[in-house]
Amino acid sequence: MKTPIAIAVAASISGALLTSFSSQAGDLSDIQRAITDGTTNIMLRYRVEHVDQDGIDKEANASTLLTRLTYQSAEVAGFFTKIEFDDVTAIGNQNYNSTVNGNTQYPVVADPTGTEVNQAYLGYHQKGRTFFAGRQRINHDNQRFIGGVGWRQNEQTYDGYRVQYALSPELAVDYSYVYNVNRIFGDRSPSSDLGGNLHLFNASYGVAEGHKLTGFVYELDFDTALALATTTYGVNYDGKLGAFRLHAAYARQTETGDNPNEFAADYFAVDLSTQVAAMNLGIGYESLGSDNGIGFSTPLATLHKFQGFTDKFLGTPAQGANDLYVKASGKIGQVGLSAAWHTFESDVDNLDYGNELNLVANYPLAKNIGLLVKYAAYNAEDLASDTRKLWGMLTFKF
């Protein structure tokens, strides 16, 4: 489970840190300086989430507080360490289904309570190379394939080893071997961990100023979630073409390991945006394809960022999922505003899944204090049920 593993990781990191500092720095005072010159940060995030979902009589009202304590040592002889604790507490009654509290009469709000070690790793940095060993946050690109699900109160983190190498100002390589994924559901959930042999490779190259290509290969050989065991390889392009910003991506996915299915599904996305006066306007299309009755899957993505905030596509339907959307964002004074409209359909069988409206407003109340209000409404056709969600969130950083 997550907490015992984290304790073992933290203990081993502490031992390795002392040994490494002693051999590399050669002086106990260097270790003391690494500790005393380190930085400590506290983040408090209070959130209210309301869910009204057709087919469930009761409406969910989740009131939760995330408290995060982070300590990072100073760097000595190239070595540093970080440890981060998260606590999620329900404020008031748990009138929501956290996935583990047994309140199944309410819609799901996947913010279970509990205290956990979110990160605990040893790092080493030298001449463009950085190595991490232990529990860590991993976010690749826009987090469409690998991310931390940072919107949820209990973040997704990774147990393993990572190396980042900047071979030149234009070319960077990022490889991780992960043996366990600590998911958002908490220690009490049977879905809390995804173990396996996971290889995450990502390389980016700045073709020219304002133009970047990224190639990636993700082999996810899970121990138990066999239907999610896949190999995915693909490429992203991000660049500026005149007054427009363009993101384009393509990927191919097949089964791997002990996955009992045979398939080869495609993913592609294009997002085009431009500034018009004080507004940023955009249009995009994303397709998660289907083959042999299997939809293209992204189980380690920050899924809340994609295909609408009501989270109706956390698992890709067997027929695949296509998302055509338009979006707009801007500011009125210090208030940031954004809106998006999504229409969803299947990749095969011509199913009309439905559509969704997303609205967001955020306002900096003071230095390091932010207020966010968010609304989402999913109108169902051939998938799921009508759902409306409303969030209010205050974030304090010290």
Short mmCIF file of C-alpha atoms in Angstrom, two decimals:
data_model
loop_
_atom_site.label_atom_id
_atom_site.label_comp_id
_atom_site.label_asym_id
_atom_site.label_seq_id
_atom_site.Cartn_x
_atom_site.Cartn_y
_atom_site.Cartn_z
CA MET A 1 0.00 0.00 0.00
CA LYS A 2 1.03 3.57 -0.45
CA THR A 3 2.04 4.65 3.04
CA PRO A 4 4.26 1.64 4.00
CA ILE A 5 6.02 1.88 0.63
CA ALA A 6 6.54 5.59 1.15
CA ILE A 7 8.02 5.02 4.61
CA ALA A 8 10.41 2.44 3.20
CA VAL A 9 11.34 4.76 0.33
CA ALA A 10 11.88 7.69 2.68
CA ALA A 11 14.04 5.55 4.99
CA SER A 12 16.16 4.25 2.15
CA ILE A 13 16.52 7.74 0.70
CA SER A 14 17.65 9.08 4.07
CA GLY A 15 20.25 6.35 4.36
CA ALA A 16 21.43 6.85 0.80
CA LEU A 17 21.55 10.60 1.29
CA LEU A 18 23.74 10.33 4.38
CA THR A 19 26.05 7.80 2.71
CA SER A 20 26.31 9.80 -0.50
CA PHE A 21 26.87 13.12 1.27
CA SER A 22 29.47 11.55 3.51
CA SER A 23 31.40 10.05 0.60
CA GLN A 24 30.98 12.95 -1.84
CA ALA A 25 30.99 15.97 0.41
CA GLY A 26 33.21 14.36 3.03
CA ASP A 27 32.13 16.61 5.86
CA LEU A 28 29.22 16.36 8.29
CA SER A 29 28.84 20.12 8.13
CA ASP A 30 27.86 19.80 4.46
CA ILE A 31 25.00 17.51 5.44
CA GLN A 32 23.94 19.93 8.16
CA ARG A 33 24.06 22.81 5.68
CA ALA A 34 21.95 20.85 3.19
CA ILE A 35 19.31 20.43 5.88
CA THR A 36 19.36 23.90 7.40
CA ASP A 37 19.53 25.70 4.04
CA GLY A 38 16.60 23.74 2.68
CA THR A 39 13.21 25.26 1.94
CA THR A 40 9.82 24.46 3.48
CA ASN A 41 6.51 25.26 1.81
CA ILE A 42 2.91 24.87 2.93
CA MET A 43 -0.10 24.78 0.63
CA LEU A 44 -3.73 24.78 1.80
CA ARG A 45 -6.48 24.12 -0.73
CA TYR A 46 -10.09 24.22 0.41
CA ARG A 47 -12.68 23.09 -2.12
CA VAL A 48 -16.42 22.66 -2.28
CA GLU A 49 -17.70 20.41 -5.08
CA HIS A 50 -21.40 20.02 -5.86
CA VAL A 51 -22.63 17.28 -8.22
CA ASP A 52 -26.16 16.85 -9.57
CA GLN A 53 -26.31 13.68 -11.68
CA ASP A 54 -29.42 12.26 -13.32
CA GLY A 55 -30.19 8.72 -12.17
CA ILE A 56 -28.92 9.37 -8.62
CA ASP A 57 -31.54 10.82 -6.28
CA LYS A 58 -29.16 12.56 -3.89
CA GLU A 59 -26.86 15.42 -4.85
CA ALA A 60 -23.24 15.34 -3.70
CA ASN A 61 -21.72 18.13 -1.63
CA ALA A 62 -18.04 17.57 -0.88
CA SER A 63 -16.21 20.00 1.40
CA THR A 64 -12.53 19.05 1.63
CA LEU A 65 -9.24 20.61 2.69
CA LEU A 66 -5.87 19.58 1.26
CA THR A 67 -2.88 20.44 3.45
CA ARG A 68 0.51 19.90 1.79
CA LEU A 69 3.86 20.24 3.57
CA THR A 70 6.94 20.18 1.33
CA TYR A 71 10.60 20.20 2.32
CA GLN A 72 13.52 20.28 -0.13
CA SER A 73 17.11 20.25 1.03
CA ALA A 74 19.80 22.49 -0.36
CA GLU A 75 22.12 20.94 -2.94
CA VAL A 76 25.47 19.63 -1.75
CA ALA A 77 27.95 17.93 -4.10
CA GLY A 78 25.09 17.68 -6.59
CA PHE A 79 22.77 15.81 -4.19
CA PHE A 80 19.42 16.98 -2.85
CA THR A 81 16.29 15.41 -1.43
CA LYS A 82 12.60 16.23 -1.21
CA ILE A 83 9.82 14.93 1.01
CA GLU A 84 6.19 15.99 0.78
CA PHE A 85 3.22 15.06 2.98
CA ASP A 86 -0.44 15.45 1.98
CA ASP A 87 -3.46 15.37 4.25
CA VAL A 88 -7.02 15.45 2.91
CA THR A 89 -9.73 16.19 5.47
CA ALA A 90 -13.49 16.40 5.03
CA ILE A 91 -14.96 19.55 6.53
CA GLY A 92 -18.46 18.67 7.75
CA ASN A 93 -20.48 15.65 6.63
CA GLN A 94 -19.24 13.44 3.81
CA ASN A 95 -22.31 13.82 1.64
CA TYR A 96 -20.53 12.40 -1.38
CA ASN A 97 -19.14 9.11 -2.67
CA SER A 98 -15.38 9.36 -2.26
CA THR A 99 -15.08 5.83 -3.79
CA VAL A 100 -14.06 4.44 -0.37
CA ASN A 101 -16.42 5.97 2.23
CA GLY A 102 -19.37 3.75 1.33
CA ASN A 103 -21.73 6.65 0.55
CA THR A 104 -22.84 5.17 -2.76
CA GLN A 105 -26.22 6.93 -2.58
CA TYR A 106 -24.37 10.08 -3.74
CA PRO A 107 -22.52 10.87 -6.99
CA VAL A 108 -18.75 10.31 -7.00
CA VAL A 109 -16.35 13.02 -5.88
CA ALA A 110 -13.00 11.21 -5.93
CA ASP A 111 -11.41 13.02 -2.97
CA PRO A 112 -10.97 10.38 -0.23
CA THR A 113 -9.66 11.54 3.13
CA GLY A 114 -6.32 10.44 4.55
CA THR A 115 -2.68 11.33 5.15
CA GLU A 116 0.05 10.10 2.82
CA VAL A 117 3.62 10.68 1.69
CA ASN A 118 3.13 12.32 -1.69
CA GLN A 119 6.81 12.59 -2.66
CA ALA A 120 10.03 11.25 -1.15
CA TYR A 121 13.09 11.08 -3.35
CA LEU A 122 16.82 11.54 -3.62
CA GLY A 123 18.05 13.66 -6.49
CA TYR A 124 21.41 14.26 -8.11
CA HIS A 125 22.22 17.05 -10.56
CA GLN A 126 25.35 17.60 -12.63
CA LYS A 127 26.09 19.18 -16.04
CA GLY A 128 22.65 19.01 -17.56
CA ARG A 129 21.82 15.63 -16.05
CA THR A 130 19.36 15.15 -13.19
CA PHE A 131 18.57 11.80 -11.56
CA PHE A 132 15.66 11.04 -9.21
CA ALA A 133 15.12 7.91 -7.13
CA GLY A 134 11.99 7.39 -5.07
CA ARG A 135 8.41 8.68 -5.05
CA GLN A 136 8.00 11.64 -7.37
CA ARG A 137 5.73 13.78 -9.50
CA ILE A 138 6.01 13.11 -13.26
CA ASN A 139 4.28 15.37 -15.78
CA HIS A 140 5.07 14.98 -19.47
CA ASP A 141 4.16 17.71 -21.97
CA ASN A 142 0.46 18.64 -21.60
CA GLN A 143 -0.13 15.55 -19.40
CA ARG A 144 -2.31 13.83 -22.03
CA PHE A 145 -0.43 10.58 -21.49
CA ILE A 146 1.59 10.96 -18.27
CA GLY A 147 0.53 13.30 -15.47
CA GLY A 148 -0.19 13.88 -11.80
CA VAL A 149 -3.98 14.49 -11.81
CA GLY A 150 -3.23 17.61 -9.78
CA TRP A 151 -6.85 18.77 -9.80
CA ARG A 152 -7.85 16.05 -7.35
CA GLN A 153 -6.99 16.56 -3.69
CA ASN A 154 -4.93 13.33 -3.58
CA GLU A 155 -2.33 13.65 -6.34
CA GLN A 156 -1.07 10.78 -8.51
CA THR A 157 2.67 10.14 -8.04
CA TYR A 158 5.16 7.55 -9.22
CA ASP A 159 7.59 5.19 -7.45
CA GLY A 160 10.71 4.60 -9.50
CA TYR A 161 13.75 6.15 -11.12
CA ARG A 162 14.01 9.05 -13.55
CA VAL A 163 16.81 10.67 -15.51
CA GLN A 164 16.56 13.94 -17.41
CA TYR A 165 19.41 14.89 -19.72
CA ALA A 166 19.79 18.14 -21.66
CA LEU A 167 22.17 17.12 -24.43
CA SER A 168 22.07 20.64 -25.90
CA PRO A 169 19.92 23.77 -25.61
CA GLU A 170 17.66 22.25 -28.28
CA LEU A 171 17.60 18.54 -27.35
CA ALA A 172 16.41 17.02 -24.06
CA VAL A 173 15.74 13.40 -23.09
CA ASP A 174 13.57 12.18 -20.21
CA TYR A 175 13.36 8.50 -19.19
CA SER A 176 11.64 6.93 -16.18
CA TYR A 177 11.35 3.37 -14.94
CA VAL A 178 8.29 3.13 -12.69
CA TYR A 179 7.34 0.07 -10.64
CA ASN A 180 4.28 1.51 -8.89
CA VAL A 181 1.75 4.26 -9.57
CA ASN A 182 0.12 5.82 -6.49
CA ARG A 183 -3.32 6.74 -7.76
CA ILE A 184 -5.79 9.32 -6.48
CA PHE A 185 -8.03 6.89 -4.57
CA GLY A 186 -6.04 6.63 -1.33
CA ASP A 187 -4.67 3.75 0.72
CA ARG A 188 -8.05 2.29 1.65
CA SER A 189 -9.04 1.66 -1.95
CA PRO A 190 -8.28 -1.59 -3.80
CA SER A 191 -7.52 0.72 -6.75
CA SER A 192 -4.93 2.72 -4.80
CA ASP A 193 -1.89 1.35 -6.66
CA LEU A 194 -0.99 0.20 -10.15
CA GLY A 195 2.12 -1.94 -10.06
CA GLY A 196 4.14 -3.19 -12.99
CA ASN A 197 7.13 -2.53 -15.19
CA LEU A 198 6.54 0.86 -16.78
CA HIS A 199 8.96 2.57 -19.15
CA LEU A 200 8.29 6.25 -19.88
CA PHE A 201 10.48 7.81 -22.58
CA ASN A 202 10.11 11.35 -23.85
CA ALA A 203 12.50 13.40 -26.00
CA SER A 204 12.02 16.98 -27.20
CA TYR A 205 13.85 18.93 -29.90
CA GLY A 206 13.62 22.63 -30.64
CA VAL A 207 13.54 22.60 -34.43
CA ALA A 208 13.66 26.40 -34.59
CA GLU A 209 12.64 29.31 -32.41
CA GLY A 210 9.00 28.82 -31.51
CA HIS A 211 8.80 25.28 -32.93
CA LYS A 212 9.24 22.09 -30.90
CA LEU A 213 8.90 18.40 -31.72
CA THR A 214 8.46 15.79 -28.99
CA GLY A 215 8.65 12.05 -29.47
CA PHE A 216 7.52 9.55 -26.85
CA VAL A 217 7.28 5.83 -26.12
CA TYR A 218 5.27 4.55 -23.15
CA GLU A 219 5.30 0.86 -22.31
CA LEU A 220 2.83 0.18 -19.52
CA ASP A 221 3.13 -3.48 -18.52
CA PHE A 222 0.81 -3.62 -15.51
CA ASP A 223 0.77 -6.55 -13.09
CA THR A 224 -2.99 -6.67 -12.53
CA ALA A 225 -4.73 -4.13 -14.80
CA LEU A 226 -3.99 -6.36 -17.77
CA ALA A 227 -6.51 -4.75 -20.15
CA LEU A 228 -4.59 -1.46 -19.72
CA ALA A 229 -1.19 -2.99 -20.56
CA THR A 230 -0.17 -1.14 -23.72
CA THR A 231 2.72 0.21 -25.75
CA THR A 232 2.15 3.71 -27.12
CA TYR A 233 4.49 5.66 -29.38
CA GLY A 234 3.89 9.02 -30.95
CA VAL A 235 4.91 12.59 -31.63
CA ASN A 236 3.78 16.12 -30.65
CA TYR A 237 4.34 19.40 -32.46
CA ASP A 238 3.98 22.75 -30.71
CA GLY A 239 4.68 25.98 -32.49
CA LYS A 240 3.66 29.44 -33.59
CA LEU A 241 2.57 30.01 -37.18
CA GLY A 242 2.12 33.73 -37.69
CA ALA A 243 -0.68 34.87 -35.38
CA PHE A 244 -1.68 31.28 -34.55
CA ARG A 245 -0.47 28.76 -32.01
CA LEU A 246 -0.71 25.14 -33.08
CA HIS A 247 -0.57 21.89 -31.14
CA ALA A 248 -0.74 18.67 -33.15
CA ALA A 249 -0.20 15.10 -32.01
CA TYR A 250 -0.35 11.55 -33.31
CA ALA A 251 0.13 8.25 -31.47
CA ARG A 252 -0.29 4.53 -32.13
CA GLN A 253 -1.18 2.07 -29.37
CA THR A 254 -1.03 -1.73 -29.22
CA GLU A 255 -1.35 -4.34 -26.49
CA THR A 256 1.67 -5.49 -24.48
CA GLY A 257 2.55 -7.89 -21.66
CA ASP A 258 -0.33 -10.15 -20.61
CA ASN A 259 -3.08 -8.00 -22.12
CA PRO A 260 -5.61 -10.56 -23.43
CA ASN A 261 -6.76 -8.27 -26.26
CA GLU A 262 -5.26 -7.69 -29.68
CA PHE A 263 -5.67 -4.22 -31.17
CA ALA A 264 -3.92 -1.27 -32.80
CA ALA A 265 -5.67 2.04 -32.14
CA ASP A 266 -4.74 5.56 -33.21
CA TYR A 267 -4.78 8.89 -31.41
CA PHE A 268 -4.58 12.30 -33.02
CA ALA A 269 -5.23 15.84 -31.90
CA VAL A 270 -5.04 19.33 -33.31
CA ASP A 271 -5.55 22.59 -31.39
CA LEU A 272 -5.37 26.01 -33.05
CA SER A 273 -5.66 29.30 -31.16
CA THR A 274 -5.07 32.99 -31.74
CA GLN A 275 -5.32 36.30 -29.92
CA VAL A 276 -8.18 38.58 -30.97
CA ALA A 277 -8.08 41.89 -29.10
CA ALA A 278 -8.21 40.94 -25.40
CA MET A 279 -9.44 37.41 -26.02
CA ASN A 280 -7.74 34.16 -26.93
CA LEU A 281 -9.95 32.08 -29.24
CA GLY A 282 -9.37 28.48 -30.20
CA ILE A 283 -10.77 25.39 -31.87
CA GLY A 284 -9.63 21.82 -31.52
CA TYR A 285 -10.33 18.19 -32.33
CA GLU A 286 -9.13 15.14 -30.45
CA SER A 287 -9.70 11.51 -31.42
CA LEU A 288 -9.09 8.43 -29.29
CA GLY A 289 -9.62 5.68 -31.81
CA SER A 290 -10.99 2.16 -31.53
CA ASP A 291 -9.89 -1.18 -32.95
CA ASN A 292 -11.30 -4.65 -32.42
CA GLY A 293 -13.69 -3.30 -29.78
CA ILE A 294 -10.91 -1.64 -27.72
CA GLY A 295 -10.63 2.11 -27.24
CA PHE A 296 -7.30 3.96 -27.08
CA SER A 297 -6.52 4.32 -23.36
CA THR A 298 -4.53 6.88 -21.34
CA PRO A 299 -4.70 5.52 -17.75
CA LEU A 300 -1.85 7.70 -16.43
CA ALA A 301 -3.04 11.00 -17.92
CA THR A 302 -4.35 14.01 -16.06
CA LEU A 303 -7.75 13.15 -17.52
CA HIS A 304 -9.66 16.06 -15.93
CA LYS A 305 -7.88 18.43 -18.35
CA PHE A 306 -9.37 16.72 -21.39
CA GLN A 307 -12.81 15.92 -22.82
CA GLY A 308 -14.73 18.05 -20.33
CA PHE A 309 -14.64 18.73 -16.61
CA THR A 310 -17.49 16.34 -15.73
CA ASP A 311 -15.04 13.44 -16.27
CA LYS A 312 -17.34 11.30 -18.40
CA PHE A 313 -14.40 9.91 -20.37
CA LEU A 314 -12.01 8.77 -17.63
CA GLY A 315 -12.10 5.43 -19.44
CA THR A 316 -12.32 5.48 -23.24
CA PRO A 317 -15.49 3.77 -24.51
CA ALA A 318 -15.05 0.61 -26.59
CA GLN A 319 -16.16 2.60 -29.66
CA GLY A 320 -13.52 5.28 -29.06
CA ALA A 321 -14.17 8.99 -28.42
CA ASN A 322 -13.93 12.07 -30.63
CA ASP A 323 -14.10 15.57 -29.15
CA LEU A 324 -14.69 18.69 -31.25
CA TYR A 325 -14.43 21.84 -29.15
CA VAL A 326 -14.25 25.62 -29.26
CA LYS A 327 -12.79 27.73 -26.46
CA ALA A 328 -12.25 31.32 -25.39
CA SER A 329 -10.32 32.98 -22.57
CA GLY A 330 -9.44 36.45 -21.40
CA LYS A 331 -9.43 38.86 -18.47
CA ILE A 332 -11.74 41.49 -17.06
CA GLY A 333 -9.52 43.44 -14.71
CA GLN A 334 -7.82 40.81 -12.56
CA VAL A 335 -10.52 38.20 -13.12
CA GLY A 336 -9.45 35.45 -15.49
CA LEU A 337 -12.30 33.91 -17.49
CA SER A 338 -12.47 30.91 -19.81
CA ALA A 339 -15.17 28.92 -21.54
CA ALA A 340 -15.28 25.81 -23.72
CA TRP A 341 -17.99 23.90 -25.60
CA HIS A 342 -17.43 20.21 -26.41
CA THR A 343 -19.37 17.88 -28.70
CA PHE A 344 -18.61 14.17 -28.33
CA GLU A 345 -19.13 11.24 -30.66
CA SER A 346 -17.76 7.74 -31.08
CA ASP A 347 -14.89 6.88 -33.40
CA VAL A 348 -16.89 3.94 -34.80
CA ASP A 349 -20.62 3.10 -34.96
CA ASN A 350 -21.71 6.77 -35.31
CA LEU A 351 -22.80 7.27 -31.71
CA ASP A 352 -23.66 10.78 -30.48
CA TYR A 353 -22.37 10.77 -26.91
CA GLY A 354 -23.51 14.26 -25.96
CA ASN A 355 -22.07 17.72 -25.35
CA GLU A 356 -20.62 19.73 -22.48
CA LEU A 357 -20.20 23.35 -21.40
CA ASN A 358 -17.24 24.35 -19.21
CA LEU A 359 -16.85 27.75 -17.49
CA VAL A 360 -14.00 28.94 -15.23
CA ALA A 361 -13.33 32.17 -13.32
CA ASN A 362 -10.28 32.82 -11.14
CA TYR A 363 -9.24 35.80 -9.08
CA PRO A 364 -6.06 36.52 -7.04
CA LEU A 365 -7.43 37.71 -3.68
CA ALA A 366 -3.93 38.56 -2.45
CA LYS A 367 -0.35 37.45 -2.87
CA ASN A 368 -0.31 33.62 -2.75
CA ILE A 369 -4.09 33.45 -2.25
CA GLY A 370 -6.31 32.49 -5.15
CA LEU A 371 -10.05 31.99 -5.66
CA LEU A 372 -11.45 29.77 -8.40
CA VAL A 373 -15.05 29.05 -9.42
CA LYS A 374 -15.79 26.41 -12.05
CA TYR A 375 -18.95 25.00 -13.64
CA ALA A 376 -19.55 22.09 -16.00
CA ALA A 377 -22.74 20.72 -17.55
CA TYR A 378 -22.82 17.49 -19.56
CA ASN A 379 -25.90 16.84 -21.71
CA ALA A 380 -26.10 13.12 -22.46
CA GLU A 381 -27.26 11.43 -25.64
CA ASP A 382 -25.82 7.92 -26.13
CA LEU A 383 -23.39 7.88 -23.19
CA ALA A 384 -23.76 8.33 -19.42
CA SER A 385 -26.35 10.72 -17.95
CA ASP A 386 -26.94 14.46 -17.64
CA THR A 387 -24.57 15.86 -15.01
CA ARG A 388 -23.92 19.30 -13.57
CA LYS A 389 -20.93 20.15 -11.39
CA LEU A 390 -20.01 23.33 -9.53
CA TRP A 391 -16.75 24.02 -7.69
CA GLY A 392 -15.52 26.79 -5.42
CA MET A 393 -11.87 26.69 -4.36
CA LEU A 394 -9.51 28.77 -2.21
CA THR A 395 -5.76 28.15 -2.40
CA PHE A 396 -3.17 29.49 0.09
CA LYS A 397 0.57 29.10 -0.46
CA PHE A 398 3.21 29.95 2.14
#
